[in-house]
Short mmCIF file of C-alpha atoms in Angstrom, two decimals:
data_model
loop_
_atom_site.label_atom_id
_atom_site.label_comp_id
_atom_site.label_asym_id
_atom_site.label_seq_id
_atom_site.Cartn_x
_atom_site.Cartn_y
_atom_site.Cartn_z
CA MET A 1 -15.61 -2.21 -44.41
CA ILE A 2 -13.50 -4.34 -42.07
CA ARG A 3 -10.84 -6.41 -43.79
CA LYS A 4 -10.21 -10.05 -42.92
CA ARG A 5 -6.90 -9.25 -41.24
CA GLU A 6 -8.44 -6.47 -39.15
CA PHE A 7 -11.31 -8.80 -38.24
CA ALA A 8 -8.77 -11.40 -37.05
CA PHE A 9 -7.13 -8.78 -34.81
CA LEU A 10 -10.54 -7.85 -33.40
CA LEU A 11 -11.21 -11.51 -32.57
CA LEU A 12 -7.97 -11.60 -30.60
CA ILE A 13 -9.11 -8.58 -28.58
CA VAL A 14 -12.54 -10.03 -27.76
CA PRO A 15 -11.44 -12.40 -24.90
CA ALA A 16 -9.57 -9.62 -23.08
CA LEU A 17 -12.43 -7.20 -23.67
CA LEU A 18 -14.99 -9.65 -22.30
CA PHE A 19 -12.79 -10.30 -19.27
CA TYR A 20 -12.55 -6.53 -18.68
CA LEU A 21 -16.30 -5.99 -19.06
CA ILE A 22 -17.35 -8.93 -16.86
CA PHE A 23 -14.77 -8.79 -14.09
CA TYR A 24 -13.99 -5.04 -13.91
CA LEU A 25 -16.47 -2.70 -15.57
CA TYR A 26 -19.64 -4.55 -14.52
CA PRO A 27 -18.62 -4.84 -10.82
CA VAL A 28 -17.70 -1.13 -10.76
CA VAL A 29 -21.02 -0.02 -12.27
CA SER A 30 -22.96 -2.51 -10.13
CA THR A 31 -21.26 -1.35 -6.93
CA PHE A 32 -22.00 2.29 -7.73
CA ALA A 33 -25.67 1.49 -8.43
CA HIS A 34 -26.08 -0.60 -5.27
CA SER A 35 -24.55 2.14 -3.12
CA PHE A 36 -27.88 3.98 -3.43
CA THR A 37 -29.93 1.02 -2.20
CA ASP A 38 -30.59 -0.89 1.02
CA TRP A 39 -29.35 -4.15 -0.52
CA SER A 40 -28.86 -6.77 2.17
CA LEU A 41 -28.54 -10.53 2.27
CA LEU A 42 -31.18 -10.49 5.02
CA LYS A 43 -33.82 -8.91 2.75
CA ARG A 44 -35.54 -10.32 -0.31
CA SER A 45 -36.23 -6.95 -1.92
CA VAL A 46 -33.93 -4.03 -2.73
CA HIS A 47 -35.11 -0.42 -2.43
CA PHE A 48 -33.61 2.83 -3.66
CA ILE A 49 -32.73 5.03 -0.68
CA GLY A 50 -30.73 7.81 -2.35
CA LEU A 51 -27.79 9.21 -0.39
CA GLU A 52 -28.74 7.67 2.96
CA ASN A 53 -25.81 5.21 2.92
CA TYR A 54 -23.35 8.04 2.24
CA LYS A 55 -24.84 10.17 5.00
CA GLN A 56 -24.61 7.29 7.46
CA LEU A 57 -20.92 6.76 6.67
CA PHE A 58 -19.99 10.08 8.25
CA HIS A 59 -21.80 9.14 11.47
CA ASP A 60 -20.33 5.64 11.75
CA ASP A 61 -17.55 5.74 14.35
CA VAL A 62 -15.99 2.48 13.13
CA VAL A 63 -15.83 3.77 9.55
CA LEU A 64 -14.27 7.04 10.69
CA THR A 65 -11.74 5.08 12.77
CA GLY A 66 -10.92 2.96 9.72
CA ILE A 67 -10.39 6.05 7.57
CA LYS A 68 -8.16 7.65 10.20
CA ASN A 69 -6.11 4.48 10.68
CA SER A 70 -5.70 3.97 6.93
CA ILE A 71 -4.39 7.52 6.49
CA ILE A 72 -1.98 7.18 9.44
CA TYR A 73 -0.88 3.78 8.17
CA ALA A 74 -0.28 4.98 4.59
CA VAL A 75 1.56 8.18 5.53
CA ILE A 76 3.89 6.61 8.11
CA MET A 77 4.63 3.55 5.98
CA THR A 78 5.39 5.71 2.91
CA ILE A 79 7.73 8.04 4.79
CA VAL A 80 9.61 5.41 6.80
CA GLN A 81 9.85 2.86 4.00
CA ASN A 82 11.32 5.32 1.51
CA ALA A 83 13.53 7.01 4.10
CA LEU A 84 15.14 3.61 4.71
CA ALA A 85 15.14 2.38 1.11
CA VAL A 86 17.02 5.36 -0.40
CA PRO A 87 20.19 5.16 1.78
CA LEU A 88 20.03 1.37 1.61
CA ALA A 89 20.00 1.48 -2.19
CA VAL A 90 22.83 4.02 -2.26
CA ALA A 91 24.93 1.83 0.06
CA LEU A 92 24.29 -1.34 -1.95
CA ASP A 93 25.12 0.45 -5.20
CA LYS A 94 28.73 0.67 -4.04
CA ASN A 95 31.38 -1.89 -4.93
CA LEU A 96 30.87 -4.13 -1.92
CA ARG A 97 31.90 -7.77 -1.99
CA SER A 98 28.68 -8.96 -0.44
CA LYS A 99 26.32 -6.52 -2.20
CA ASN A 100 24.50 -9.23 -4.18
CA LEU A 101 23.92 -11.29 -1.03
CA LEU A 102 22.72 -8.23 0.89
CA ARG A 103 20.38 -7.24 -1.93
CA MET A 104 18.85 -10.70 -1.84
CA VAL A 105 18.50 -10.62 1.96
CA PHE A 106 16.74 -7.24 2.00
CA PHE A 107 14.50 -8.10 -0.97
CA ALA A 108 13.52 -11.58 0.29
CA PRO A 109 10.64 -10.45 2.59
CA ALA A 110 8.84 -8.86 -0.40
CA VAL A 111 8.52 -12.31 -1.99
CA LEU A 112 6.58 -13.69 0.98
CA SER A 113 2.81 -13.61 1.22
CA PRO A 114 1.51 -10.83 3.52
CA LEU A 115 -0.49 -13.49 5.38
CA VAL A 116 2.67 -15.48 6.04
CA VAL A 117 4.47 -12.33 7.17
CA GLY A 118 1.53 -11.45 9.42
CA PHE A 119 1.46 -14.83 11.14
CA LEU A 120 5.26 -14.81 11.47
CA TRP A 121 5.35 -11.39 13.12
CA SER A 122 2.36 -12.24 15.30
CA TYR A 123 4.53 -14.95 16.78
CA ILE A 124 7.60 -12.69 17.04
CA MET A 125 5.56 -9.94 18.75
CA SER A 126 3.60 -12.29 20.97
CA SER A 127 3.04 -10.90 24.45
CA LEU A 128 3.39 -14.38 25.92
CA ASP A 129 6.65 -15.75 27.31
CA TYR A 130 7.60 -17.48 24.06
CA GLY A 131 7.52 -14.28 21.99
CA PRO A 132 11.11 -13.85 20.67
CA LEU A 133 11.00 -10.05 20.71
CA ASN A 134 9.77 -9.88 24.31
CA GLN A 135 12.27 -12.52 25.37
CA MET A 136 15.08 -10.38 23.97
CA LEU A 137 13.73 -7.23 25.69
CA THR A 138 13.39 -9.09 28.99
CA GLN A 139 16.94 -10.39 28.81
CA ILE A 140 18.34 -6.87 28.42
CA GLY A 141 16.19 -5.60 31.29
CA LEU A 142 13.54 -3.62 29.39
CA GLY A 143 10.60 -5.91 30.15
CA SER A 144 7.94 -7.28 27.81
CA VAL A 145 5.63 -5.15 25.65
CA ASN A 146 2.10 -6.00 24.54
CA TRP A 147 2.81 -5.13 20.90
CA LEU A 148 -0.50 -6.22 19.40
CA GLY A 149 -2.75 -6.07 22.46
CA GLU A 150 -2.22 -2.43 23.41
CA PRO A 151 -4.61 -0.18 21.42
CA LYS A 152 -2.16 2.74 21.23
CA LEU A 153 0.67 0.51 20.02
CA ALA A 154 -0.97 -2.14 17.84
CA LEU A 155 -1.31 -0.07 14.65
CA TYR A 156 2.34 1.02 14.75
CA SER A 157 3.43 -2.58 15.32
CA VAL A 158 1.61 -3.61 12.14
CA ILE A 159 3.20 -0.68 10.25
CA LEU A 160 6.63 -1.86 11.44
CA THR A 161 5.89 -5.27 9.94
CA GLN A 162 4.96 -3.76 6.57
CA VAL A 163 8.06 -1.56 6.54
CA TRP A 164 10.16 -4.68 7.15
CA GLN A 165 8.48 -6.49 4.26
CA TRP A 166 8.41 -3.78 1.59
CA THR A 167 11.56 -1.69 2.14
CA GLY A 168 13.53 -4.16 0.04
CA TRP A 169 11.05 -3.78 -2.82
CA ALA A 170 11.47 0.01 -2.81
CA MET A 171 15.23 -0.48 -2.56
CA VAL A 172 15.29 -2.49 -5.80
CA ILE A 173 13.45 0.29 -7.67
CA TYR A 174 15.94 2.85 -6.38
CA LEU A 175 18.84 0.57 -7.32
CA ALA A 176 17.54 0.31 -10.88
CA ASN A 177 17.38 4.10 -11.06
CA LEU A 178 20.88 4.51 -9.57
CA GLN A 179 22.42 2.13 -12.08
CA GLY A 180 21.05 4.29 -14.88
CA ILE A 181 22.86 7.41 -13.62
CA SER A 182 26.10 8.19 -15.42
CA LYS A 183 29.16 7.66 -13.23
CA GLU A 184 30.78 10.64 -14.93
CA LEU A 185 28.55 12.96 -12.91
CA PHE A 186 29.93 11.58 -9.64
CA GLU A 187 33.49 11.73 -10.96
CA ALA A 188 33.01 15.37 -11.93
CA ALA A 189 31.58 16.17 -8.50
CA HIS A 190 34.55 14.44 -6.84
CA ILE A 191 36.99 16.48 -8.97
CA ASP A 192 35.17 19.67 -7.96
CA GLY A 193 35.72 18.74 -4.31
CA ALA A 194 32.15 17.82 -3.39
CA ASN A 195 31.90 15.53 -0.36
CA GLY A 196 29.57 12.54 -0.07
CA TRP A 197 26.66 14.51 1.36
CA LYS A 198 26.81 17.28 -1.26
CA THR A 199 27.05 14.68 -4.03
CA PHE A 200 24.01 12.87 -2.69
CA TRP A 201 21.97 16.04 -2.18
CA ASN A 202 22.80 17.75 -5.48
CA ILE A 203 23.19 14.79 -7.86
CA THR A 204 21.84 11.51 -6.52
CA LEU A 205 18.61 12.71 -4.91
CA PRO A 206 17.40 14.92 -7.80
CA LEU A 207 18.03 12.08 -10.27
CA LEU A 208 16.13 9.65 -8.02
CA VAL A 209 12.94 11.73 -8.18
CA PRO A 210 11.25 9.52 -10.85
CA SER A 211 11.72 6.40 -8.72
CA ILE A 212 10.72 8.34 -5.59
CA THR A 213 7.46 9.19 -7.37
CA ILE A 214 6.84 5.53 -8.23
CA ASN A 215 7.67 4.28 -4.74
CA THR A 216 5.70 6.89 -2.83
CA VAL A 217 2.59 6.46 -4.99
CA LEU A 218 2.73 2.66 -4.70
CA SER A 219 3.36 2.86 -0.95
CA MET A 220 0.51 5.31 -0.41
CA ILE A 221 -2.00 3.26 -2.42
CA GLY A 222 -0.85 0.03 -0.76
CA GLY A 223 -1.12 1.60 2.68
CA LEU A 224 -4.62 2.96 2.09
CA LYS A 225 -5.98 -0.38 0.87
CA VAL A 226 -4.19 -2.53 3.44
CA PHE A 227 -6.14 -5.57 4.59
CA ASP A 228 -4.30 -8.90 4.62
CA ILE A 229 -1.57 -7.99 7.09
CA ILE A 230 -4.10 -6.49 9.53
CA PHE A 231 -6.41 -9.49 9.12
CA SER A 232 -3.61 -11.94 9.91
CA MET A 233 -2.15 -10.00 12.84
CA THR A 234 -4.99 -8.28 14.70
CA SER A 235 -8.26 -8.75 12.74
CA GLY A 236 -8.86 -5.04 13.32
CA GLY A 237 -8.48 -5.21 17.09
CA PRO A 238 -7.99 -4.59 19.88
CA GLY A 239 -11.20 -2.58 20.09
CA HIS A 240 -11.10 -1.45 16.43
CA ALA A 241 -7.66 0.12 17.07
CA THR A 242 -6.23 -1.32 13.82
CA GLU A 243 -9.32 -1.24 11.62
CA SER A 244 -8.70 -0.02 8.07
CA ILE A 245 -11.18 1.08 5.43
CA VAL A 246 -11.03 -2.32 3.75
CA THR A 247 -11.49 -4.34 6.95
CA VAL A 248 -14.54 -2.24 7.85
CA LEU A 249 -15.89 -2.59 4.31
CA LEU A 250 -15.63 -6.38 4.37
CA GLN A 251 -17.13 -6.53 7.85
CA ARG A 252 -20.14 -4.46 6.80
CA ALA A 253 -20.60 -6.51 3.62
CA PHE A 254 -20.10 -10.11 4.76
CA THR A 255 -20.50 -10.05 8.55
CA ASP A 256 -23.31 -7.52 8.87
CA SER A 257 -24.78 -8.32 5.39
CA GLN A 258 -25.14 -4.59 4.62
CA LEU A 259 -24.09 -4.85 0.99
CA GLY A 260 -25.59 -1.52 -0.09
CA TYR A 261 -23.86 0.28 2.77
CA ALA A 262 -20.56 -1.49 2.00
CA SER A 263 -20.92 -0.49 -1.66
CA ALA A 264 -21.21 3.16 -0.64
CA LEU A 265 -18.07 2.80 1.46
CA GLY A 266 -16.30 1.17 -1.49
CA VAL A 267 -17.27 4.01 -3.83
CA LEU A 268 -16.16 6.64 -1.31
CA PHE A 269 -12.89 4.80 -0.72
CA SER A 270 -12.16 4.53 -4.46
CA LEU A 271 -12.75 8.25 -4.95
CA PHE A 272 -10.55 9.05 -1.97
CA VAL A 273 -7.66 6.94 -3.33
CA MET A 274 -8.04 8.54 -6.77
CA VAL A 275 -7.90 12.06 -5.32
CA VAL A 276 -4.89 11.27 -3.10
CA THR A 277 -3.03 9.64 -6.00
CA PHE A 278 -3.81 12.55 -8.34
CA LEU A 279 -2.60 15.16 -5.84
CA GLN A 280 0.49 13.13 -5.04
CA LEU A 281 1.41 12.77 -8.71
CA ARG A 282 0.90 16.49 -9.29
CA LEU A 283 3.21 17.36 -6.39
CA MET A 284 5.86 14.86 -7.43
CA LYS A 285 5.76 16.00 -11.06
CA ARG A 286 6.38 19.58 -9.91
CA TRP A 287 9.42 18.35 -7.97
CA GLU A 288 10.69 16.50 -11.05
CA VAL A 289 10.36 19.64 -13.20
CA SER A 290 12.04 21.87 -10.60
#
């Protein structure tokens, strides 16, 4: 029999539980169920069509382009962002006079909204005469570049923007990890005659593995589900060159009104992210143990 005190605790849980059921569990179950239907805003009735939506996904060139772009985006952003954040964190962990100011400067972009960052960099990378980046390139004799209008270059220009925004965030996580490492280890390495590179490779890097795991997983998930920065900079163009899985999903759902088809894409995308995250965690955990 439930006591009064236990009943009071249960009442406190009810609001959060209802919120979870209504705004998380129900949408997930509903999306999965609708992925097997031809649900559309243009039709009054909904019919069960089995796996037809899933079959169609693998023959949709735009969807396949979105999947390819999302993978490229996530992999490049994860590698470059963390490759920059680790040495940056190590440098700003030193006793520099201006280290607090530099930390703030590098972290500041992470505070901004991705939409604001997207509009800002759209202006900076503008192919017109007033684009600051092209003005600088022209002045040094390199000529202007169509950063966001060239299909082969647009995706990498957007990735550059995201690296600029989120490297400072990764840096802060590495800094927190570095400040938890005992200074005695570095002093012992110095006494043993280890130079800066050997100290970093044999002491700093192995002890940074937990934060590397956090940063790479967050970067990979964030890269796979990217939407806002692409929407604000290119809207998936030019010619679907910067489409991601999420931009295609929203286009199919709200522009083409193919809600059942978009639900199937959402289910497939969720499973894909889960598998990638699971494999990534397994690999990183093995590195931590070794």
